Amino acid sequence: MNQPDEHLFMEDMQVEMDQMGKLDAWELINESKVLYVSGVRHNVIKSMWAFKVKRTPDGAVKKQKARLCVRGDQQVKDIDYFKIFAPVVLWNIVCTIMTLAVTLGLKS
């Protein structure tokens, strides 16, 4: 990484690593080590950093983000992960559903 604001991304990377550590989301191991848990071989999954810069309308840097991402194509279901949880919703869809509920007189 050879960016003028590299030190800012390094800080964001450390925050991300600390957060993953608090959540106990991963275990850092030597790549040559094969990981067995309860007799099941686990893959060592490669990861990469995704960087994003958010800017104000005039082009000034508002904030930058660094996220650690794993390659999903290297994961095996029921070995490397057991469930997927990604709650994402578009607010215009929520508003549309609420409008329909009110218009149709639906009750919960």
mmCIF file of C-alpha atoms in Angstrom:
data_model
loop_
_atom_site.group_PDB
_atom_site.id
_atom_site.type_symbol
_atom_site.label_atom_id
_atom_site.label_comp_id
_atom_site.label_asym_id
_atom_site.label_seq_id
_atom_site.Cartn_x
_atom_site.Cartn_y
_atom_site.Cartn_z
ATOM 1 C CA MET A 1 0.000 0.000 0.000
ATOM 2 C CA ASN A 2 1.626 3.228 -1.141
ATOM 3 C CA GLN A 3 -0.958 5.893 -0.439
ATOM 4 C CA PRO A 4 -0.403 9.312 1.139
ATOM 5 C CA ASP A 5 -2.997 8.502 3.829
ATOM 6 C CA GLU A 6 -1.619 5.009 4.439
ATOM 7 C CA HIS A 7 -1.246 5.630 8.179
ATOM 8 C CA LEU A 8 -5.008 6.284 8.444
ATOM 9 C CA PHE A 9 -5.801 2.938 6.846
ATOM 10 C CA MET A 10 -3.309 1.237 9.151
ATOM 11 C CA GLU A 11 -5.250 2.618 12.126
ATOM 12 C CA ASP A 12 -8.519 1.346 10.610
ATOM 13 C CA MET A 13 -6.950 -2.063 10.023
ATOM 14 C CA GLN A 14 -5.924 -2.258 13.681
ATOM 15 C CA VAL A 15 -9.458 -1.296 14.791
ATOM 16 C CA GLU A 16 -10.889 -4.048 12.560
ATOM 17 C CA MET A 17 -8.421 -6.621 13.937
ATOM 18 C CA ASP A 18 -9.242 -5.607 17.523
ATOM 19 C CA GLN A 19 -12.979 -5.899 16.826
ATOM 20 C CA MET A 20 -12.557 -9.370 15.308
ATOM 21 C CA GLY A 21 -10.539 -10.375 18.369
ATOM 22 C CA LYS A 22 -13.250 -9.147 20.752
ATOM 23 C CA LEU A 23 -15.881 -11.117 18.839
ATOM 24 C CA ASP A 24 -13.664 -14.222 18.866
ATOM 25 C CA ALA A 25 -14.358 -14.424 15.131
ATOM 26 C CA TRP A 26 -11.118 -16.062 14.129
ATOM 27 C CA GLU A 27 -7.943 -17.742 15.197
ATOM 28 C CA LEU A 28 -4.607 -16.660 13.796
ATOM 29 C CA ILE A 29 -2.472 -19.717 13.007
ATOM 30 C CA ASN A 30 0.630 -20.543 11.031
ATOM 31 C CA GLU A 31 -0.430 -21.251 7.443
ATOM 32 C CA SER A 32 1.617 -24.445 7.278
ATOM 33 C CA LYS A 33 -0.250 -25.844 10.291
ATOM 34 C CA VAL A 34 -3.236 -28.054 9.471
ATOM 35 C CA LEU A 35 -6.107 -27.315 11.813
ATOM 36 C CA TYR A 36 -8.174 -30.196 13.164
ATOM 37 C CA VAL A 37 -11.151 -29.574 15.433
ATOM 38 C CA SER A 38 -13.001 -32.644 16.737
ATOM 39 C CA GLY A 39 -11.274 -34.754 14.085
ATOM 40 C CA VAL A 40 -12.457 -32.530 11.201
ATOM 41 C CA ARG A 41 -9.869 -30.840 8.995
ATOM 42 C CA HIS A 42 -10.417 -27.107 8.602
ATOM 43 C CA ASN A 43 -9.091 -25.055 5.737
ATOM 44 C CA VAL A 44 -6.773 -22.127 6.196
ATOM 45 C CA ILE A 45 -8.744 -19.478 4.352
ATOM 46 C CA LYS A 46 -6.950 -16.646 2.627
ATOM 47 C CA SER A 47 -8.090 -13.143 3.433
ATOM 48 C CA MET A 48 -7.624 -9.709 1.947
ATOM 49 C CA TRP A 49 -8.229 -6.129 2.950
ATOM 50 C CA ALA A 50 -10.916 -4.006 1.308
ATOM 51 C CA PHE A 51 -10.390 -0.259 1.580
ATOM 52 C CA LYS A 52 -13.013 2.387 0.952
ATOM 53 C CA VAL A 53 -12.808 6.156 1.114
ATOM 54 C CA LYS A 54 -16.016 8.117 1.675
ATOM 55 C CA ARG A 55 -15.944 11.672 0.395
ATOM 56 C CA THR A 56 -18.064 14.768 0.883
ATOM 57 C CA PRO A 57 -19.747 16.338 -2.158
ATOM 58 C CA ASP A 58 -16.814 18.733 -2.541
ATOM 59 C CA GLY A 59 -14.342 15.807 -2.725
ATOM 60 C CA ALA A 60 -12.807 16.051 0.741
ATOM 61 C CA VAL A 61 -12.234 12.793 2.614
ATOM 62 C CA LYS A 62 -15.077 12.247 5.078
ATOM 63 C CA LYS A 63 -13.850 8.905 6.413
ATOM 64 C CA GLN A 64 -12.095 5.785 5.292
ATOM 65 C CA LYS A 65 -12.796 2.157 6.122
ATOM 66 C CA ALA A 66 -10.697 -0.979 6.156
ATOM 67 C CA ARG A 67 -12.480 -4.336 6.231
ATOM 68 C CA LEU A 68 -10.956 -7.791 6.439
ATOM 69 C CA CYS A 69 -12.620 -10.099 3.920
ATOM 70 C CA VAL A 70 -12.258 -13.828 3.403
ATOM 71 C CA ARG A 71 -12.558 -15.553 0.080
ATOM 72 C CA GLY A 72 -15.924 -17.275 0.054
ATOM 73 C CA ASP A 73 -14.928 -19.654 -2.742
ATOM 74 C CA GLN A 74 -12.405 -21.301 -0.391
ATOM 75 C CA GLN A 75 -14.915 -22.026 2.371
ATOM 76 C CA VAL A 76 -16.684 -25.363 2.807
ATOM 77 C CA LYS A 77 -20.149 -25.407 4.385
ATOM 78 C CA ASP A 78 -20.377 -27.196 7.749
ATOM 79 C CA ILE A 79 -16.571 -27.146 8.055
ATOM 80 C CA ASP A 80 -15.512 -23.510 7.737
ATOM 81 C CA TYR A 81 -18.920 -22.011 8.512
ATOM 82 C CA PHE A 82 -22.231 -23.252 9.815
ATOM 83 C CA LYS A 83 -24.651 -20.438 9.183
ATOM 84 C CA ILE A 84 -24.799 -17.170 7.296
ATOM 85 C CA PHE A 85 -26.164 -14.074 8.949
ATOM 86 C CA ALA A 86 -26.177 -10.842 7.013
ATOM 87 C CA PRO A 87 -29.133 -8.628 7.928
ATOM 88 C CA VAL A 88 -29.371 -6.186 5.056
ATOM 89 C CA VAL A 89 -32.488 -4.293 4.095
ATOM 90 C CA LEU A 90 -33.183 -1.356 1.821
ATOM 91 C CA TRP A 91 -35.243 1.237 3.627
ATOM 92 C CA ASN A 92 -37.355 1.990 0.563
ATOM 93 C CA ILE A 93 -38.526 -1.659 0.657
ATOM 94 C CA VAL A 94 -39.470 -1.324 4.347
ATOM 95 C CA CYS A 95 -41.391 1.871 3.553
ATOM 96 C CA THR A 96 -43.175 0.179 0.641
ATOM 97 C CA ILE A 97 -44.233 -2.768 2.813
ATOM 98 C CA MET A 98 -45.454 -0.458 5.576
ATOM 99 C CA THR A 99 -47.396 1.638 3.046
ATOM 100 C CA LEU A 100 -49.011 -1.516 1.660
ATOM 101 C CA ALA A 101 -49.894 -2.711 5.161
ATOM 102 C CA VAL A 102 -51.582 0.588 6.010
ATOM 103 C CA THR A 103 -53.332 0.824 2.640
ATOM 104 C CA LEU A 104 -54.666 -2.742 2.856
ATOM 105 C CA GLY A 105 -55.582 -2.347 6.535
ATOM 106 C CA LEU A 106 -53.395 -5.252 7.642
ATOM 107 C CA LYS A 107 -52.876 -5.870 11.338
ATOM 108 C CA SER A 108 -50.171 -7.859 13.082
#
